[in-house]
C-alpha cells in the first residue's frame, strides 16, 4: 500500500504498500523476552519430534506431513503471532525491519536480528535462501476469496510453492475473533501449549477488552470513527466491510464512517481514495490511522487540510494496524485503545 502507486488500484499492491485498508492497533510487548524465546525454542523442538501432522487451512486445503513441521517459513505477521504462542520459525518474508534496522511493527516481539529474511518488501522473495532452509511448510495470510498467499510474489509463486506445502489463514471478510481462532488452532497443531497460564490469560484479556469496546460504543453511539491511511498524494478512507478489525468494531457497535458505495466498488470494496484537498469529505470525531511503516504517520503529515480536521485539532487520532498480528496478546491493545478513545472523545464532527 504505497503512496501514489496505489492509484493503480492493484488490490495486492495497494494493501502491501499501505493504502487505506488499514486501521490499526499498536502492538504491545508483553511478558519476559528470554522466557518467550525459551518457550518458543522448546515448543519447536517438541514439534519436530511429533507426528504425523494434518491441518486444514482456510482455503479448504488439507496439508498432511509425516511429522509436525519444524522448519517453518512464514509471512512476518504470522511468524510474530506464532512466536507469541511459543512457536518459532526459520525464515520470514514481508516487512520485518525498518530502514534503520529496527523491528518493523509487523514483527511483534521477535528478535529480527536472528531471523532469516527472504524479502523485506513487496515483490521480494529469495527462492535460493528459501530452498536452503529446507522448509517443511510455508504459512501466510490471505486477503481474498481465492486464497492468494499474502506477500508470495505472483510471478514466482509456482517455483516457491513447489518446495513445500503451504497453509493460509484468512483475514478476508470475517471478524477478528474468527481469524484469531484459526491462528490459535494452527499454533496448537504446531506444538504450542495453548493451555498455558499466559495464553489463557491473554485470551481472557481480549474478551474483556471486546466487552469494554462494546460498552463504550453503546454509551457513545454519536461518536464517528474514520479509518484512514496516508500516502504522499492520497488519503484513503476504509469501508467497514472485508477488513477483520473494522468488521469486528462494527459488530461491537462502533459507528464507523463509510465511504460511498460507488467509491468502494472501484477499489473492490475496500476503500475510497481522496486527494488531500478533499480529506475533509467525511466528518469524524476519531480517526484511526494505518500505522504500518510503508505509510505516512500522522505526526509527519504536513498537509494543511489534514491539520484543520476537527479530530486532528482535538488530538483524537489513534493508530490502527490493518494487518493485525493474530495473537490475543497483540489484538487486545487494539480494542483497548479504541475503547478508551471513544470513552474520552469530544464530539467534534
Short mmCIF file of C-alpha atoms in Angstrom, two decimals:
data_model
loop_
_atom_site.label_atom_id
_atom_site.label_comp_id
_atom_site.label_asym_id
_atom_site.label_seq_id
_atom_site.Cartn_x
_atom_site.Cartn_y
_atom_site.Cartn_z
CA UNK A 1 0.00 0.00 0.00
CA UNK A 2 2.26 2.64 -1.01
CA UNK A 3 1.93 6.20 -1.97
CA UNK A 4 0.91 7.30 -5.45
CA UNK A 5 1.40 3.84 -6.88
CA UNK A 6 -1.79 2.85 -5.11
CA UNK A 7 -3.76 4.80 -7.70
CA UNK A 8 -3.33 1.81 -9.97
CA UNK A 9 -5.84 0.08 -7.65
CA UNK A 10 -3.95 -3.21 -7.72
CA UNK A 11 -5.50 -4.95 -4.72
CA UNK A 12 -2.32 -6.71 -3.66
CA UNK A 13 -0.11 -3.72 -4.40
CA UNK A 14 -2.30 -1.29 -2.52
CA UNK A 15 -2.53 -3.46 0.54
CA UNK A 16 1.18 -4.11 0.64
CA UNK A 17 2.20 -0.53 0.29
CA UNK A 18 -0.10 0.94 2.85
CA UNK A 19 -3.24 2.15 1.19
CA UNK A 20 -6.43 2.59 3.09
CA UNK A 21 -7.05 -0.95 4.06
CA UNK A 22 -5.94 -0.48 7.38
CA UNK A 23 -6.80 0.59 10.79
CA UNK A 24 -4.51 -0.17 13.41
CA UNK A 25 -3.82 -1.12 16.78
CA UNK A 26 -0.39 -0.60 18.10
CA UNK A 27 1.21 -3.76 19.25
CA UNK A 28 2.08 -4.11 22.89
CA UNK A 29 5.03 -6.11 24.07
CA UNK A 30 4.12 -8.46 26.85
CA UNK A 31 5.98 -10.88 29.03
CA UNK A 32 9.59 -11.71 29.60
CA UNK A 33 11.59 -11.83 26.36
CA UNK A 34 14.00 -14.51 27.49
CA UNK A 35 11.19 -16.70 28.76
CA UNK A 36 9.32 -16.27 25.49
CA UNK A 37 12.36 -17.22 23.44
CA UNK A 38 12.98 -20.27 25.59
CA UNK A 39 9.36 -21.31 25.36
CA UNK A 40 9.39 -20.91 21.59
CA UNK A 41 12.55 -22.97 21.25
CA UNK A 42 11.20 -25.75 23.43
CA UNK A 43 7.91 -25.83 21.57
CA UNK A 44 9.63 -26.02 18.22
CA UNK A 45 11.87 -28.88 19.37
CA UNK A 46 8.88 -30.76 20.72
CA UNK A 47 7.01 -30.21 17.48
CA UNK A 48 9.87 -31.62 15.43
CA UNK A 49 9.59 -34.95 17.26
CA UNK A 50 5.83 -35.25 16.95
CA UNK A 51 3.78 -36.56 14.09
CA UNK A 52 2.05 -37.19 11.83
CA UNK A 53 0.67 -33.69 11.21
CA UNK A 54 -2.52 -32.63 9.46
CA UNK A 55 -4.02 -29.17 9.15
CA UNK A 56 -6.94 -27.93 7.04
CA UNK A 57 -6.42 -24.28 6.18
CA UNK A 58 -8.85 -21.53 5.23
CA UNK A 59 -8.63 -22.35 1.52
CA UNK A 60 -10.03 -25.76 2.33
CA UNK A 61 -6.61 -27.27 1.62
CA UNK A 62 -5.51 -30.10 3.91
CA UNK A 63 -1.77 -30.40 4.43
CA UNK A 64 -0.50 -33.79 5.63
CA UNK A 65 3.07 -34.43 6.75
CA UNK A 66 4.84 -37.36 8.40
CA UNK A 67 5.70 -35.17 11.37
CA UNK A 68 4.85 -31.78 12.78
CA UNK A 69 6.71 -29.06 10.84
CA UNK A 70 9.96 -27.92 12.42
CA UNK A 71 11.34 -25.81 9.57
CA UNK A 72 8.60 -23.21 9.27
CA UNK A 73 8.75 -20.22 6.94
CA UNK A 74 6.04 -17.61 7.35
CA UNK A 75 4.86 -14.13 6.49
CA UNK A 76 6.28 -11.82 9.15
CA UNK A 77 2.98 -11.08 10.86
CA UNK A 78 2.11 -14.77 11.01
CA UNK A 79 5.56 -15.55 12.44
CA UNK A 80 5.02 -12.86 15.09
CA UNK A 81 1.69 -14.41 16.09
CA UNK A 82 3.17 -17.90 16.28
CA UNK A 83 6.04 -16.50 18.38
CA UNK A 84 3.50 -15.26 20.92
CA UNK A 85 2.28 -18.85 21.19
CA UNK A 86 5.79 -20.20 21.65
CA UNK A 87 6.36 -21.45 18.11
CA UNK A 88 9.40 -20.07 16.28
CA UNK A 89 10.06 -20.03 12.55
CA UNK A 90 13.23 -20.46 10.50
CA UNK A 91 12.54 -17.74 7.94
CA UNK A 92 10.19 -14.84 7.23
CA UNK A 93 9.04 -12.75 4.30
CA UNK A 94 7.33 -9.39 4.44
CA UNK A 95 8.01 -6.18 6.42
CA UNK A 96 10.48 -7.27 9.10
CA UNK A 97 12.97 -4.44 9.58
CA UNK A 98 12.76 -0.70 9.07
CA UNK A 99 15.35 1.33 7.18
CA UNK A 100 17.32 1.85 10.40
CA UNK A 101 17.43 -1.90 11.06
CA UNK A 102 14.90 -1.92 13.87
CA UNK A 103 11.97 -4.30 14.08
CA UNK A 104 9.03 -3.38 11.87
CA UNK A 105 5.67 -3.01 13.59
CA UNK A 106 4.59 -6.28 11.96
CA UNK A 107 7.47 -8.21 13.55
CA UNK A 108 5.94 -8.02 17.03
CA UNK A 109 8.23 -9.32 19.78
CA UNK A 110 10.52 -11.36 17.55
CA UNK A 111 14.27 -10.73 17.62
CA UNK A 112 14.66 -9.70 13.98
CA UNK A 113 18.46 -10.00 14.16
CA UNK A 114 18.06 -13.76 14.46
CA UNK A 115 15.65 -14.23 11.57
CA UNK A 116 16.44 -15.28 8.01
CA UNK A 117 14.62 -12.64 5.98
CA UNK A 118 13.71 -13.81 2.49
CA UNK A 119 12.28 -10.46 1.46
CA UNK A 120 11.56 -7.30 3.37
CA UNK A 121 9.44 -5.51 0.77
CA UNK A 122 6.60 -6.22 -1.63
CA UNK A 123 7.76 -8.43 -4.50
CA UNK A 124 10.90 -9.65 -2.73
CA UNK A 125 11.35 -13.36 -2.02
CA UNK A 126 14.76 -15.04 -2.20
CA UNK A 127 13.95 -18.52 -3.52
CA UNK A 128 17.53 -19.81 -3.10
CA UNK A 129 17.56 -18.82 0.56
CA UNK A 130 14.14 -20.36 0.97
CA UNK A 131 15.26 -23.65 -0.52
CA UNK A 132 18.35 -23.59 1.71
CA UNK A 133 16.12 -23.58 4.80
CA UNK A 134 14.67 -26.97 3.75
CA UNK A 135 11.16 -25.72 4.60
CA UNK A 136 8.54 -28.14 5.87
CA UNK A 137 5.73 -25.65 5.35
CA UNK A 138 5.11 -22.06 4.24
CA UNK A 139 2.43 -20.10 6.11
CA UNK A 140 0.81 -16.80 5.19
CA UNK A 141 -2.46 -14.93 5.43
CA UNK A 142 -4.87 -14.40 2.56
CA UNK A 143 -6.83 -11.24 1.78
CA UNK A 144 -9.14 -12.59 -0.90
CA UNK A 145 -11.68 -15.32 -1.58
CA UNK A 146 -9.26 -17.07 -3.94
CA UNK A 147 -6.82 -17.79 -1.12
CA UNK A 148 -3.92 -15.84 -2.61
CA UNK A 149 -0.93 -16.14 -0.28
CA UNK A 150 0.00 -12.72 1.07
CA UNK A 151 3.46 -11.46 0.09
CA UNK A 152 4.24 -14.52 -2.03
CA UNK A 153 5.14 -12.90 -5.39
CA UNK A 154 2.73 -13.81 -8.15
CA UNK A 155 5.48 -14.11 -10.74
CA UNK A 156 7.48 -16.67 -8.75
CA UNK A 157 4.79 -18.41 -6.70
CA UNK A 158 4.91 -21.61 -8.77
CA UNK A 159 8.62 -22.11 -8.03
CA UNK A 160 8.14 -21.23 -4.37
CA UNK A 161 5.17 -23.48 -3.78
CA UNK A 162 6.92 -26.49 -5.33
CA UNK A 163 9.41 -26.51 -2.46
CA UNK A 164 6.97 -27.07 0.41
CA UNK A 165 3.23 -27.25 1.10
CA UNK A 166 1.53 -24.03 2.10
CA UNK A 167 -1.04 -23.01 4.70
CA UNK A 168 -3.27 -19.92 4.53
CA UNK A 169 -5.09 -18.17 7.37
CA UNK A 170 -7.87 -15.97 6.05
CA UNK A 171 -8.15 -12.33 7.06
CA UNK A 172 -10.78 -11.60 4.44
CA UNK A 173 -14.42 -10.68 5.01
CA UNK A 174 -14.68 -12.06 8.53
CA UNK A 175 -14.39 -10.71 12.04
CA UNK A 176 -11.19 -10.64 14.06
CA UNK A 177 -12.17 -13.42 16.52
CA UNK A 178 -12.55 -15.88 13.65
CA UNK A 179 -9.03 -15.24 12.36
CA UNK A 180 -7.68 -15.34 15.91
CA UNK A 181 -9.29 -18.72 16.48
CA UNK A 182 -7.74 -20.08 13.29
CA UNK A 183 -4.25 -18.89 14.23
CA UNK A 184 -4.74 -20.31 17.73
CA UNK A 185 -5.68 -23.69 16.21
CA UNK A 186 -2.70 -23.58 13.87
CA UNK A 187 -0.31 -22.75 16.70
CA UNK A 188 -1.74 -25.60 18.78
CA UNK A 189 -1.22 -28.02 15.91
CA UNK A 190 2.41 -26.87 15.68
CA UNK A 191 3.08 -27.70 19.30
CA UNK A 192 2.02 -24.60 21.20
CA UNK A 193 0.85 -25.09 24.79
CA UNK A 194 -2.37 -23.14 24.39
CA UNK A 195 -3.49 -24.19 27.88
CA UNK A 196 -0.59 -22.35 29.49
CA UNK A 197 -1.48 -19.67 32.04
CA UNK A 198 -0.01 -16.95 29.80
CA UNK A 199 -2.12 -17.81 26.78
CA UNK A 200 -5.30 -18.45 28.79
CA UNK A 201 -4.88 -15.05 30.45
CA UNK A 202 -4.22 -13.34 27.10
CA UNK A 203 -7.49 -14.70 25.74
CA UNK A 204 -9.41 -13.51 28.82
CA UNK A 205 -7.93 -10.03 28.44
CA UNK A 206 -9.01 -9.94 24.79
CA UNK A 207 -12.56 -10.88 25.73
CA UNK A 208 -12.60 -8.23 28.44
CA UNK A 209 -11.32 -5.61 26.00
CA UNK A 210 -14.04 -6.56 23.50
CA UNK A 211 -16.69 -6.09 26.17
CA UNK A 212 -15.21 -2.74 27.12
CA UNK A 213 -15.38 -1.59 23.49
CA UNK A 214 -18.94 -2.83 23.18
CA UNK A 215 -19.97 -0.81 26.25
CA UNK A 216 -18.10 2.28 25.06
CA UNK A 217 -19.76 2.12 21.64
CA UNK A 218 -23.19 1.66 23.20
CA UNK A 219 -22.68 4.59 25.56
CA UNK A 220 -21.34 6.89 22.81
CA UNK A 221 -23.19 5.97 19.58
CA UNK A 222 -22.80 9.54 18.32
CA UNK A 223 -19.00 9.24 18.07
CA UNK A 224 -17.98 8.71 14.44
CA UNK A 225 -14.79 6.74 13.78
CA UNK A 226 -12.99 7.06 10.44
CA UNK A 227 -10.34 4.57 9.31
CA UNK A 228 -7.62 6.28 7.29
CA UNK A 229 -4.25 5.71 5.67
CA UNK A 230 -1.85 8.30 4.31
CA UNK A 231 0.41 8.34 1.28
CA UNK A 232 2.18 11.19 -0.49
CA UNK A 233 -0.67 12.02 -2.83
CA UNK A 234 -3.68 10.16 -1.48
CA UNK A 235 -5.65 9.81 1.73
CA UNK A 236 -7.55 6.53 1.88
CA UNK A 237 -10.77 6.00 3.82
CA UNK A 238 -11.58 2.36 4.56
CA UNK A 239 -15.04 0.86 4.50
CA UNK A 240 -16.10 -1.38 7.36
CA UNK A 241 -16.58 -4.50 5.24
CA UNK A 242 -13.86 -7.04 4.36
CA UNK A 243 -11.26 -5.98 7.00
CA UNK A 244 -11.29 -8.21 10.09
CA UNK A 245 -10.84 -5.39 12.59
CA UNK A 246 -13.37 -2.98 11.10
CA UNK A 247 -15.98 -5.69 10.68
CA UNK A 248 -15.50 -6.57 14.34
CA UNK A 249 -15.61 -2.96 15.50
CA UNK A 250 -18.88 -2.51 13.62
CA UNK A 251 -20.29 -5.72 15.14
CA UNK A 252 -19.44 -4.36 18.58
CA UNK A 253 -21.45 -1.23 17.79
CA UNK A 254 -18.75 1.25 16.77
CA UNK A 255 -20.08 3.98 14.47
CA UNK A 256 -17.70 3.54 11.50
CA UNK A 257 -17.66 6.24 8.81
CA UNK A 258 -18.49 4.59 5.49
CA UNK A 259 -17.15 5.79 2.11
CA UNK A 260 -19.62 5.99 -0.76
CA UNK A 261 -20.73 2.68 -2.27
CA UNK A 262 -19.58 3.82 -5.71
CA UNK A 263 -16.09 4.62 -4.45
CA UNK A 264 -15.83 1.33 -2.60
CA UNK A 265 -16.84 -0.59 -5.70
CA UNK A 266 -13.95 0.97 -7.62
CA UNK A 267 -11.48 -0.49 -5.10
CA UNK A 268 -13.08 -3.90 -4.83
CA UNK A 269 -14.95 -2.92 -1.67
CA UNK A 270 -12.00 -1.85 0.46
CA UNK A 271 -11.68 1.94 0.46
CA UNK A 272 -12.10 5.31 -1.19
CA UNK A 273 -9.05 7.33 -2.20
CA UNK A 274 -9.25 11.07 -1.69
CA UNK A 275 -6.96 13.90 -2.70
CA UNK A 276 -5.57 15.84 0.25
CA UNK A 277 -7.76 18.78 -0.81
CA UNK A 278 -10.81 16.60 -0.14
CA UNK A 279 -9.62 14.95 3.05
CA UNK A 280 -12.48 16.61 4.95
CA UNK A 281 -15.15 14.84 2.85
CA UNK A 282 -16.32 12.66 5.75
CA UNK A 283 -16.83 14.20 9.20
CA UNK A 284 -15.28 12.19 12.03
CA UNK A 285 -14.74 12.51 15.76
CA UNK A 286 -11.93 9.94 15.90
CA UNK A 287 -9.51 8.95 13.14
CA UNK A 288 -7.76 5.59 13.36
CA UNK A 289 -4.67 5.66 11.16
CA UNK A 290 -2.73 2.89 9.43
CA UNK A 291 0.48 2.50 11.46
CA UNK A 292 2.49 0.37 9.03
CA UNK A 293 5.95 1.57 8.08
CA UNK A 294 5.06 1.96 4.40
CA UNK A 295 2.53 4.68 5.22
CA UNK A 296 2.95 8.28 6.34
CA UNK A 297 2.31 8.61 10.05
CA UNK A 298 0.09 11.38 11.49
CA UNK A 299 2.98 13.28 13.04
CA UNK A 300 4.64 13.53 9.62
CA UNK A 301 1.62 14.72 7.65
CA UNK A 302 2.20 18.33 6.62
CA UNK A 303 -0.97 18.92 4.59
CA UNK A 304 -2.86 21.96 5.87
CA UNK A 305 -6.21 20.31 5.17
CA UNK A 306 -5.25 17.45 7.48
CA UNK A 307 -4.25 19.76 10.30
CA UNK A 308 -7.60 21.54 10.07
CA UNK A 309 -9.65 18.39 10.59
CA UNK A 310 -11.65 18.61 13.86
CA UNK A 311 -10.44 15.20 15.06
CA UNK A 312 -6.82 16.17 14.40
CA UNK A 313 -7.17 19.52 16.15
CA UNK A 314 -8.80 17.75 19.12
CA UNK A 315 -5.95 15.23 19.33
CA UNK A 316 -8.33 12.36 18.61
CA UNK A 317 -6.14 10.37 16.23
CA UNK A 318 -5.02 6.88 17.22
CA UNK A 319 -3.19 4.03 15.50
CA UNK A 320 -4.53 1.01 13.65
CA UNK A 321 -2.66 -1.98 12.24
CA UNK A 322 -4.57 -3.26 9.20
CA UNK A 323 -2.51 -6.46 9.19
CA UNK A 324 -3.07 -7.45 12.79
CA UNK A 325 -0.69 -9.86 14.50
CA UNK A 326 -3.16 -12.65 15.13
CA UNK A 327 -2.49 -13.47 18.75
CA UNK A 328 -4.80 -12.49 21.59
CA UNK A 329 -1.90 -10.69 23.23
CA UNK A 330 -1.37 -8.37 20.26
CA UNK A 331 -5.00 -7.77 19.33
CA UNK A 332 -6.12 -6.78 22.83
CA UNK A 333 -4.45 -3.33 22.74
CA UNK A 334 -6.35 -2.63 19.50
CA UNK A 335 -9.66 -2.92 21.30
CA UNK A 336 -8.49 -1.16 24.45
CA UNK A 337 -7.10 1.80 22.53
CA UNK A 338 -10.29 2.34 20.56
CA UNK A 339 -12.49 1.86 23.63
CA UNK A 340 -10.50 4.47 25.54
CA UNK A 341 -10.65 6.89 22.61
CA UNK A 342 -14.43 6.56 22.35
CA UNK A 343 -14.92 6.86 26.12
CA UNK A 344 -12.94 10.11 26.24
CA UNK A 345 -13.80 11.60 22.83
CA UNK A 346 -15.22 15.06 22.40
CA UNK A 347 -17.98 15.36 19.82
CA UNK A 348 -16.25 17.45 17.16
CA UNK A 349 -17.60 16.23 13.81
#
